[in-house]
Amino acid sequence: MAQNSIAIIGGGPAGLMAAEVLSAAGHAVTVYDQMPSVGRKFLLAGKSGLNITYAEDPETFATRFGAAAPRLKRALDGFPPDAVRAWAAALGTETFVGTSGRVFPTVMKASPLLRAWLRRLEAQGVRLRTRHRWLGFDPDGHRLRTPEGDILINPEATLLAMGGASWPKLGSDGAWTGMMAAEGIEVAPLRPANCGFDVDWSETFAERFAGHAVKSVAASSQAGRIQGEFVISVHGIEGSLVYAHSAALRDALELTGRAALILDLAPGRTAERLAADLARQDVKASFSTRLRKGAGLDGVKAALLREVQAQAQANRLPPAELAALIKALPVPLLRPRPIDEAISTAGGVAWDEVDGDFMLETHPGLFVAGEMIDWEAPTGGYLLTACMATGRAAGQGIDRWLSGR
Ligand SMILES: Cc1cc2nc3c(=O)[nH]c(=O)nc-3n(C[C@H](O)[C@H](O)[C@H](O)COP(=O)(O)OP(=O)(O)OC[C@H]3O[C@@H](n4cnc5c(N)ncnc54)[C@H](O)[C@@H]3O)c2cc1C
């Protein structure tokens, strides 16, 4: 079979998965990446425990992608959580299901998996060209900046897999949005996803409690009620429980200019039980003592209550009202933290541009995959799974398109 030359721009999980599929099908694949090495965000994701997928049935799994779920379904069905685990195992990385359902490599980190993956790609003949930055479209192909100067490539098919715009120092800087827009390709604005938020903390609170974890709380927003923990930062709030609400809170801020995360600081007790416990406290005792003895709140939780509801006021509240406040403490948010700090990115190449094989309708032979398409998902392994699944589906799409020409 004659080898078709295929360029993949972006060596993250999406691009590498497409390279794997296409090289296995016998194509000549070159992966270009602007960084000195590929997979940097993948490696960072492994720093605090690589959450590679989520152990749930494919139907439930697919619902985590909001409005984009129907568009992603076929790709996700082609690479469901069990297949992700089998793929990692075949590369020597066994995985386990954590208590929450999140799936991690037994070694927790990403580096052994990435090393084995790159060895497989090399064996399959994939060429890696690092320090090659995609500069955009040219009537004769694509322009790339290399250490030796600018070059033009004109492959038979191209996959763009340049990621979102979070953590730009790892390579995904979102600069492609301008180049795509200049080419008339619709791109939904990139926005932070799985991000923290700014809160107007008092200086004293921020200084005293930045870095403190707020554990065993429940938080509510339009996203529903979720139990977990988060962290106070100098600027506001961050951490897994906040990320789980971040899409809903970001959208509310955009739409109405206002949003609050509603905290239940004592999820183990009903409001009635709390009110009764608070009512039993000595009225002459200090507010801190009443909170600690009556509601089990001290440290950062008690400070949060005082920070949000001025102590003098909270102190005067009758037990039932204080209990209600503890069960539904609104933390008003100012804005999401900048996209640079987010875990992932919402927005990207509009679905209307993309056909069922991830090819751009207006640009035959040009495909997209991974985080640069307009979808978002919570943390928990959904992001990596969808990036690899779309990379795989786009790779298969390229193979089909080339053989159908
Ligand atoms: C701190 C952190 C922790 C995370 N943890 C998890 C986790 O545990 N589980 C999970 O599912 N997800 C996690 N993620 C998200 C996950 O890493 C990303 O969703 C995923 O890496 C995106 O894959 P991608 O291939 O689409 O893009 P990327 O991994 O961003 O790769 C894109 C590549 O394109 C290259 N590129 C960009 N522009 C150009 C250009 N102009 N020219 C040439 N090359 C270019 C970049 O250098 C980069 O190598 C985490 C993210 C962060 C920041």
Short mmCIF file of C-alpha atoms and ligand atoms in Angstrom, two decimals:
data_model
loop_
_atom_site.label_atom_id
_atom_site.label_comp_id
_atom_site.label_asym_id
_atom_site.label_seq_id
_atom_site.Cartn_x
_atom_site.Cartn_y
_atom_site.Cartn_z
CA MET A 1 0.00 0.00 0.00
CA ALA A 2 1.30 3.45 -0.87
CA GLN A 3 1.97 5.46 2.27
CA ASN A 4 -0.05 8.63 2.67
CA SER A 5 1.76 11.49 4.38
CA ILE A 6 -0.13 12.77 7.39
CA ALA A 7 0.80 15.71 9.62
CA ILE A 8 -0.40 15.83 13.20
CA ILE A 9 0.06 19.22 14.82
CA GLY A 10 0.18 18.84 18.59
CA GLY A 11 1.72 15.95 20.51
CA GLY A 12 -0.71 15.73 23.43
CA PRO A 13 -2.86 12.67 24.18
CA ALA A 14 -5.23 13.46 21.27
CA GLY A 15 -2.48 13.84 18.66
CA LEU A 16 -0.48 10.86 19.90
CA MET A 17 -3.55 8.60 19.86
CA ALA A 18 -4.29 9.60 16.26
CA ALA A 19 -0.64 8.92 15.39
CA GLU A 20 -0.94 5.46 16.92
CA VAL A 21 -4.06 4.57 14.92
CA LEU A 22 -2.76 5.97 11.64
CA SER A 23 0.73 4.46 11.84
CA ALA A 24 -0.81 1.09 12.72
CA ALA A 25 -2.88 1.42 9.53
CA GLY A 26 0.34 1.84 7.54
CA HIS A 27 0.43 5.62 6.98
CA ALA A 28 3.51 7.83 7.16
CA VAL A 29 2.82 10.04 10.16
CA THR A 30 4.75 13.05 11.42
CA VAL A 31 3.82 14.69 14.72
CA TYR A 32 4.85 18.33 15.04
CA ASP A 33 4.93 20.07 18.41
CA GLN A 34 6.19 23.50 19.35
CA MET A 35 7.70 22.35 22.64
CA PRO A 36 11.07 20.59 23.05
CA SER A 37 9.17 17.41 24.03
CA VAL A 38 5.63 16.08 23.62
CA GLY A 39 2.96 15.25 26.22
CA ARG A 40 3.91 17.91 28.76
CA LYS A 41 0.37 18.50 30.03
CA PHE A 42 -0.17 14.74 30.21
CA LEU A 43 2.93 14.50 32.41
CA LEU A 44 1.74 17.36 34.61
CA ALA A 45 -1.65 15.66 34.95
CA GLY A 46 0.26 12.70 36.42
CA LYS A 47 1.99 14.82 39.03
CA SER A 48 -0.84 14.64 41.54
CA GLY A 49 -2.09 11.19 40.40
CA LEU A 50 -2.97 10.62 36.74
CA ASN A 51 -6.71 10.19 36.56
CA ILE A 52 -6.90 8.48 33.21
CA THR A 53 -10.58 7.53 33.06
CA TYR A 54 -13.64 6.97 35.22
CA ALA A 55 -15.05 3.53 35.97
CA GLU A 56 -18.69 3.80 35.02
CA ASP A 57 -20.87 2.36 32.30
CA PRO A 58 -20.39 4.04 28.92
CA GLU A 59 -23.96 5.44 28.92
CA THR A 60 -23.46 7.32 32.19
CA PHE A 61 -19.93 8.28 31.18
CA ALA A 62 -21.21 9.95 28.02
CA THR A 63 -23.62 12.16 30.00
CA ARG A 64 -20.71 14.08 31.61
CA PHE A 65 -20.10 16.10 28.49
CA GLY A 66 -23.18 18.34 28.61
CA ALA A 67 -24.41 19.72 25.29
CA ALA A 68 -21.50 18.11 23.41
CA ALA A 69 -22.43 14.59 24.58
CA PRO A 70 -24.28 13.57 21.38
CA ARG A 71 -21.40 14.81 19.23
CA LEU A 72 -18.82 12.89 21.27
CA LYS A 73 -20.86 9.72 21.74
CA ARG A 74 -19.49 7.75 18.79
CA ALA A 75 -15.87 8.54 19.68
CA LEU A 76 -16.46 7.68 23.35
CA ASP A 77 -18.24 4.44 22.44
CA GLY A 78 -15.19 3.52 20.39
CA PHE A 79 -12.85 4.02 23.36
CA PRO A 80 -14.85 3.46 26.56
CA PRO A 81 -13.27 3.38 30.07
CA ASP A 82 -12.53 -0.39 29.90
CA ALA A 83 -10.74 0.06 26.58
CA VAL A 84 -8.66 2.91 28.06
CA ARG A 85 -7.58 0.62 30.88
CA ALA A 86 -6.79 -2.25 28.48
CA TRP A 87 -4.79 0.12 26.26
CA ALA A 88 -2.74 1.36 29.24
CA ALA A 89 -2.20 -2.25 30.43
CA ALA A 90 -0.91 -3.25 26.99
CA LEU A 91 1.66 -0.46 27.40
CA GLY A 92 2.71 -1.92 30.77
CA THR A 93 0.66 0.44 32.98
CA GLU A 94 -1.82 -1.41 35.18
CA THR A 95 -4.61 0.71 36.64
CA PHE A 96 -6.88 0.57 39.68
CA VAL A 97 -10.26 2.06 40.53
CA GLY A 98 -10.08 4.49 43.46
CA THR A 99 -12.88 4.74 46.02
CA SER A 100 -14.58 7.53 44.06
CA GLY A 101 -14.59 5.54 40.79
CA ARG A 102 -11.63 7.48 39.39
CA VAL A 103 -9.11 5.26 37.59
CA PHE A 104 -5.38 5.73 38.24
CA PRO A 105 -2.22 3.92 37.14
CA THR A 106 -0.90 1.84 40.05
CA VAL A 107 2.27 3.95 39.85
CA MET A 108 0.04 7.08 39.88
CA LYS A 109 2.27 9.04 37.49
CA ALA A 110 2.12 9.40 33.71
CA SER A 111 5.80 9.13 32.77
CA PRO A 112 6.14 5.31 32.38
CA LEU A 113 2.99 5.25 30.24
CA LEU A 114 4.17 8.13 28.04
CA ARG A 115 7.61 6.53 27.62
CA ALA A 116 6.10 3.18 26.56
CA TRP A 117 3.65 4.99 24.26
CA LEU A 118 6.43 6.91 22.51
CA ARG A 119 8.42 3.67 22.10
CA ARG A 120 5.40 2.08 20.44
CA LEU A 121 4.96 5.07 18.12
CA GLU A 122 8.63 4.99 17.18
CA ALA A 123 8.40 1.26 16.42
CA GLN A 124 5.40 1.99 14.21
CA GLY A 125 7.48 4.54 12.28
CA VAL A 126 5.94 7.78 13.62
CA ARG A 127 8.31 10.72 13.25
CA LEU A 128 8.35 13.34 16.00
CA ARG A 129 9.35 16.88 15.11
CA THR A 130 9.58 18.99 18.24
CA ARG A 131 10.28 22.75 18.33
CA HIS A 132 8.03 23.04 15.28
CA ARG A 133 5.39 25.71 15.81
CA TRP A 134 2.33 25.79 13.57
CA LEU A 135 1.96 29.36 12.27
CA GLY A 136 -1.24 28.81 10.33
CA PHE A 137 -2.57 28.12 6.87
CA ASP A 138 -0.86 28.80 3.58
CA PRO A 139 -2.37 28.39 0.11
CA ASP A 140 0.17 25.56 -0.33
CA GLY A 141 -0.31 23.82 3.02
CA HIS A 142 0.77 24.81 6.53
CA ARG A 143 3.50 27.12 7.75
CA LEU A 144 5.73 25.97 10.59
CA ARG A 145 8.46 27.79 12.52
CA THR A 146 11.46 25.56 13.23
CA PRO A 147 14.87 26.28 14.79
CA GLU A 148 16.26 26.24 11.23
CA GLY A 149 13.72 28.76 9.95
CA ASP A 150 10.17 28.70 8.64
CA ILE A 151 9.06 25.78 6.49
CA LEU A 152 6.00 24.83 4.49
CA ILE A 153 4.46 21.37 4.66
CA ASN A 154 1.81 20.00 2.34
CA PRO A 155 0.60 16.65 3.69
CA GLU A 156 -2.30 14.69 2.22
CA ALA A 157 -4.22 15.00 5.47
CA THR A 158 -3.66 17.05 8.62
CA LEU A 159 -4.89 16.68 12.17
CA LEU A 160 -4.88 19.74 14.41
CA ALA A 161 -4.67 18.69 18.08
CA MET A 162 -3.23 21.76 19.77
CA GLY A 163 -5.19 21.54 23.03
CA GLY A 164 -6.91 24.34 24.94
CA ALA A 165 -5.33 27.38 26.58
CA SER A 166 -4.76 26.42 30.20
CA TRP A 167 -1.19 26.17 31.52
CA PRO A 168 0.20 27.79 28.32
CA LYS A 169 3.79 27.29 29.44
CA LEU A 170 3.29 23.58 28.70
CA GLY A 171 2.66 24.35 25.02
CA SER A 172 -1.11 24.69 24.63
CA ASP A 173 -1.34 28.45 24.37
CA GLY A 174 -4.56 28.76 22.35
CA ALA A 175 -2.79 30.94 19.76
CA TRP A 176 -4.41 28.77 17.07
CA THR A 177 -7.81 30.41 17.71
CA GLY A 178 -6.78 33.56 15.82
CA MET A 179 -5.35 31.58 12.91
CA MET A 180 -8.48 29.44 12.62
CA ALA A 181 -10.73 32.50 12.78
CA ALA A 182 -8.63 34.18 10.05
CA GLU A 183 -9.33 31.10 7.92
CA GLY A 184 -13.07 31.56 8.46
CA ILE A 185 -13.37 28.61 10.85
CA GLU A 186 -15.80 29.30 13.69
CA VAL A 187 -14.27 28.99 17.14
CA ALA A 188 -16.28 29.41 20.35
CA PRO A 189 -14.29 31.67 22.72
CA LEU A 190 -11.95 29.72 25.02
CA ARG A 191 -13.00 29.98 28.66
CA PRO A 192 -11.63 28.53 31.89
CA ALA A 193 -13.10 25.17 32.91
CA ASN A 194 -12.45 23.25 36.11
CA CYS A 195 -11.17 26.50 37.58
CA GLY A 196 -11.06 28.41 40.84
CA PHE A 197 -12.85 31.71 41.57
CA ASP A 198 -11.94 35.06 43.06
CA VAL A 199 -13.67 35.97 46.33
CA ASP A 200 -13.44 39.33 48.03
CA TRP A 201 -11.77 37.96 51.17
CA SER A 202 -10.75 40.37 53.89
CA GLU A 203 -6.98 40.72 54.18
CA THR A 204 -6.99 39.07 57.60
CA PHE A 205 -8.93 36.03 56.42
CA ALA A 206 -6.79 35.55 53.28
CA GLU A 207 -3.54 35.88 55.23
CA ARG A 208 -4.65 33.52 57.96
CA PHE A 209 -6.41 30.83 55.92
CA ALA A 210 -4.89 30.74 52.40
CA GLY A 211 -3.86 27.12 51.77
CA HIS A 212 -6.31 25.67 54.29
CA ALA A 213 -8.50 22.80 53.10
CA VAL A 214 -12.20 22.95 53.93
CA LYS A 215 -13.09 19.28 54.33
CA SER A 216 -16.35 17.33 54.64
CA VAL A 217 -18.66 20.00 53.29
CA ALA A 218 -21.38 19.92 50.66
CA ALA A 219 -21.67 22.65 48.05
CA SER A 220 -24.61 23.56 45.85
CA SER A 221 -25.05 25.52 42.64
CA GLN A 222 -26.99 25.03 39.40
CA ALA A 223 -24.82 21.89 39.07
CA GLY A 224 -26.63 20.34 42.05
CA ARG A 225 -25.39 19.36 45.51
CA ILE A 226 -21.98 17.71 45.75
CA GLN A 227 -20.05 16.64 48.83
CA GLY A 228 -16.27 16.97 49.00
CA GLU A 229 -13.55 19.44 49.87
CA PHE A 230 -11.94 22.59 48.56
CA VAL A 231 -9.11 24.95 49.40
CA ILE A 232 -9.03 28.61 50.41
CA SER A 233 -6.55 30.56 48.27
CA VAL A 234 -5.22 34.10 48.56
CA HIS A 235 -7.59 35.07 45.76
CA GLY A 236 -10.63 32.95 46.58
CA ILE A 237 -11.48 29.26 46.36
CA GLU A 238 -10.14 26.31 44.36
CA GLY A 239 -9.93 22.52 44.47
CA SER A 240 -12.02 19.56 43.38
CA LEU A 241 -15.36 20.58 44.91
CA VAL A 242 -15.10 24.04 43.33
CA TYR A 243 -14.09 22.58 39.96
CA ALA A 244 -17.16 20.34 40.02
CA HIS A 245 -19.32 23.48 40.19
CA SER A 246 -17.13 25.68 38.03
CA ALA A 247 -18.98 25.41 34.71
CA ALA A 248 -22.32 26.34 36.31
CA LEU A 249 -20.79 29.17 38.34
CA ARG A 250 -18.80 30.55 35.38
CA ASP A 251 -21.91 30.52 33.19
CA ALA A 252 -24.00 32.24 35.89
CA LEU A 253 -21.35 34.95 36.29
CA GLU A 254 -21.28 35.48 32.53
CA LEU A 255 -25.04 35.63 32.23
CA THR A 256 -26.03 37.62 35.28
CA GLY A 257 -22.78 39.02 36.71
CA ARG A 258 -23.56 37.26 40.00
CA ALA A 259 -22.97 33.79 41.41
CA ALA A 260 -22.46 32.22 44.81
CA LEU A 261 -21.38 28.78 45.92
CA ILE A 262 -23.74 27.66 48.67
CA LEU A 263 -21.93 25.74 51.39
CA ASP A 264 -23.36 23.28 53.87
CA LEU A 265 -20.72 23.37 56.60
CA ALA A 266 -22.36 20.58 58.59
CA PRO A 267 -23.67 18.09 56.02
CA GLY A 268 -24.00 15.34 58.63
CA ARG A 269 -26.74 17.15 60.60
CA THR A 270 -30.16 18.43 59.61
CA ALA A 271 -31.00 22.12 60.16
CA GLU A 272 -33.48 21.09 62.90
CA ARG A 273 -30.89 19.03 64.76
CA LEU A 274 -28.31 21.85 64.41
CA ALA A 275 -30.80 24.42 65.69
CA ALA A 276 -31.58 22.22 68.69
CA ASP A 277 -27.87 21.64 69.39
CA LEU A 278 -27.16 25.39 69.13
CA ALA A 279 -30.13 26.26 71.34
CA ARG A 280 -28.70 24.08 74.13
CA GLN A 281 -25.53 26.20 74.35
CA ASP A 282 -24.91 28.64 77.19
CA VAL A 283 -25.99 32.09 75.94
CA LYS A 284 -23.15 33.65 77.91
CA ALA A 285 -20.53 31.52 76.11
CA SER A 286 -18.48 33.13 73.33
CA PHE A 287 -19.68 32.80 69.75
CA SER A 288 -16.68 30.54 68.94
CA THR A 289 -17.53 28.22 71.82
CA ARG A 290 -21.18 28.02 70.80
CA LEU A 291 -20.20 27.26 67.21
CA ARG A 292 -17.70 24.61 68.27
CA LYS A 293 -19.86 22.90 70.88
CA GLY A 294 -23.21 23.38 69.20
CA ALA A 295 -22.30 22.83 65.56
CA GLY A 296 -18.86 21.21 65.62
CA LEU A 297 -17.44 24.15 63.67
CA ASP A 298 -14.00 25.56 64.36
CA GLY A 299 -10.86 26.60 62.46
CA VAL A 300 -11.39 27.50 58.86
CA LYS A 301 -15.10 26.53 58.83
CA ALA A 302 -15.95 28.84 61.72
CA ALA A 303 -13.80 31.56 60.17
CA LEU A 304 -15.64 31.17 56.83
CA LEU A 305 -18.96 31.69 58.56
CA ARG A 306 -17.67 34.83 60.25
CA GLU A 307 -16.06 36.07 57.05
CA VAL A 308 -19.20 35.75 54.97
CA GLN A 309 -21.68 36.83 57.65
CA ALA A 310 -20.11 39.50 59.86
CA GLN A 311 -19.56 37.99 63.29
CA ALA A 312 -21.57 40.66 65.10
CA GLN A 313 -24.60 39.80 63.01
CA ALA A 314 -24.12 36.03 63.11
CA ASN A 315 -23.70 36.26 66.88
CA ARG A 316 -27.16 37.77 67.26
CA LEU A 317 -28.95 35.21 65.11
CA PRO A 318 -31.43 32.95 66.87
CA PRO A 319 -30.42 29.24 66.76
CA ALA A 320 -32.76 28.32 63.90
CA GLU A 321 -31.42 31.13 61.68
CA LEU A 322 -27.81 30.39 62.57
CA ALA A 323 -28.45 26.72 61.75
CA ALA A 324 -29.97 27.73 58.41
CA LEU A 325 -26.88 29.84 57.65
CA ILE A 326 -24.52 26.98 58.51
CA LYS A 327 -26.53 24.69 56.19
CA ALA A 328 -26.59 27.21 53.31
CA LEU A 329 -23.75 29.71 53.57
CA PRO A 330 -23.50 31.70 50.32
CA VAL A 331 -19.93 32.48 49.26
CA PRO A 332 -20.29 35.27 46.67
CA LEU A 333 -17.89 34.93 43.73
CA LEU A 334 -16.35 37.78 41.77
CA ARG A 335 -15.01 36.03 38.66
CA PRO A 336 -13.33 32.79 37.52
CA ARG A 337 -9.56 32.66 37.92
CA PRO A 338 -7.67 33.30 34.65
CA ILE A 339 -7.64 30.56 31.99
CA ASP A 340 -3.86 30.08 32.49
CA GLU A 341 -4.55 28.54 35.89
CA ALA A 342 -7.51 26.37 34.90
CA ILE A 343 -7.30 22.58 34.57
CA SER A 344 -9.00 22.69 31.19
CA THR A 345 -10.70 24.88 28.63
CA ALA A 346 -14.28 25.25 27.44
CA GLY A 347 -14.96 26.51 23.92
CA GLY A 348 -12.98 25.70 20.79
CA VAL A 349 -13.68 24.70 17.21
CA ALA A 350 -17.47 24.88 16.76
CA TRP A 351 -19.30 21.58 16.25
CA ASP A 352 -21.03 23.00 13.17
CA GLU A 353 -17.64 23.00 11.47
CA VAL A 354 -16.95 19.33 12.19
CA ASP A 355 -18.40 16.23 10.51
CA GLY A 356 -18.93 12.82 12.15
CA ASP A 357 -15.30 11.88 11.44
CA PHE A 358 -13.90 15.10 12.98
CA MET A 359 -13.09 16.60 9.57
CA LEU A 360 -13.79 20.29 8.99
CA GLU A 361 -16.68 20.48 6.52
CA THR A 362 -15.12 23.46 4.73
CA HIS A 363 -11.59 22.03 4.62
CA PRO A 364 -11.48 18.49 3.20
CA GLY A 365 -8.50 16.62 4.62
CA LEU A 366 -8.24 18.85 7.73
CA PHE A 367 -9.29 17.17 10.99
CA VAL A 368 -9.42 18.27 14.65
CA ALA A 369 -9.29 16.36 17.95
CA GLY A 370 -8.93 16.78 21.70
CA GLU A 371 -9.46 19.78 23.90
CA MET A 372 -9.38 22.23 21.00
CA ILE A 373 -12.95 21.24 20.04
CA ASP A 374 -15.91 22.93 21.77
CA TRP A 375 -16.65 20.60 24.69
CA GLU A 376 -15.92 20.51 28.39
CA ALA A 377 -16.16 17.92 31.12
CA PRO A 378 -15.52 17.65 34.85
CA THR A 379 -12.23 16.33 36.21
CA GLY A 380 -12.21 12.61 36.97
CA GLY A 381 -10.54 11.17 33.87
CA TYR A 382 -13.23 12.41 31.47
CA LEU A 383 -10.90 14.94 29.86
CA LEU A 384 -8.10 12.54 28.96
CA THR A 385 -10.50 9.82 27.86
CA ALA A 386 -12.33 12.20 25.51
CA CYS A 387 -9.05 13.61 24.15
CA MET A 388 -7.76 10.12 23.35
CA ALA A 389 -11.17 8.96 22.06
CA THR A 390 -11.48 11.92 19.66
CA GLY A 391 -7.85 11.46 18.58
CA ARG A 392 -8.61 7.82 17.83
CA ALA A 393 -11.85 8.64 15.99
CA ALA A 394 -10.17 11.41 13.97
CA GLY A 395 -7.33 9.00 13.08
CA GLN A 396 -9.86 6.47 11.84
CA GLY A 397 -11.65 9.27 9.99
CA ILE A 398 -8.43 10.28 8.23
CA ASP A 399 -7.80 6.65 7.25
CA ARG A 400 -11.34 6.38 5.83
CA TRP A 401 -11.10 9.71 4.02
CA LEU A 402 -7.75 8.81 2.41
CA SER A 403 -8.95 5.41 1.25
CA GLY A 404 -12.20 6.90 -0.09
CA ARG A 405 -10.54 9.54 -2.26
C1 LIG B 1 -2.75 20.44 36.29
C2 LIG B 1 -3.57 19.58 35.36
C3 LIG B 1 -3.99 18.32 35.78
C4 LIG B 1 -4.79 17.54 34.94
N1 LIG B 1 -5.16 16.30 35.37
C5 LIG B 1 -5.98 15.54 34.59
C6 LIG B 1 -6.37 14.24 35.00
O1 LIG B 1 -5.91 13.73 36.04
N2 LIG B 1 -7.25 13.56 34.21
C7 LIG B 1 -7.74 14.08 33.04
O2 LIG B 1 -8.56 13.43 32.38
N3 LIG B 1 -7.30 15.28 32.59
C8 LIG B 1 -6.44 16.01 33.33
N4 LIG B 1 -6.01 17.22 32.87
C9 LIG B 1 -6.45 17.68 31.53
C10 LIG B 1 -5.68 16.96 30.41
O3 LIG B 1 -4.30 16.96 30.68
C11 LIG B 1 -5.96 17.67 29.06
O4 LIG B 1 -7.35 17.71 28.85
C12 LIG B 1 -5.30 16.96 27.89
O5 LIG B 1 -3.89 16.94 28.03
C13 LIG B 1 -5.63 17.64 26.55
O6 LIG B 1 -5.09 16.85 25.53
P1 LIG B 1 -4.88 17.42 24.06
O7 LIG B 1 -4.09 16.39 23.33
O8 LIG B 1 -6.17 17.87 23.50
O9 LIG B 1 -4.00 18.73 24.25
P2 LIG B 1 -2.63 18.99 25.04
O10 LIG B 1 -2.31 17.91 25.97
O11 LIG B 1 -2.77 20.37 25.59
O12 LIG B 1 -1.55 18.95 23.88
C14 LIG B 1 -1.53 19.90 22.85
C15 LIG B 1 -0.14 19.94 22.25
O13 LIG B 1 -0.17 20.86 21.14
C16 LIG B 1 1.02 21.61 21.13
N5 LIG B 1 0.76 22.89 20.45
C17 LIG B 1 -0.09 23.87 20.80
N6 LIG B 1 -0.05 24.88 19.92
C18 LIG B 1 0.87 24.53 18.97
C19 LIG B 1 1.36 25.15 17.79
N7 LIG B 1 0.93 26.36 17.40
N8 LIG B 1 2.28 24.49 17.05
C20 LIG B 1 2.74 23.26 17.42
N9 LIG B 1 2.32 22.64 18.55
C21 LIG B 1 1.38 23.25 19.31
C22 LIG B 1 1.36 21.78 22.59
O14 LIG B 1 2.75 22.04 22.77
C23 LIG B 1 0.92 20.44 23.20
O15 LIG B 1 1.99 19.52 23.26
C24 LIG B 1 -5.18 18.02 33.66
C25 LIG B 1 -4.74 19.28 33.24
C26 LIG B 1 -3.95 20.06 34.07
C27 LIG B 1 -3.49 21.42 33.59
#
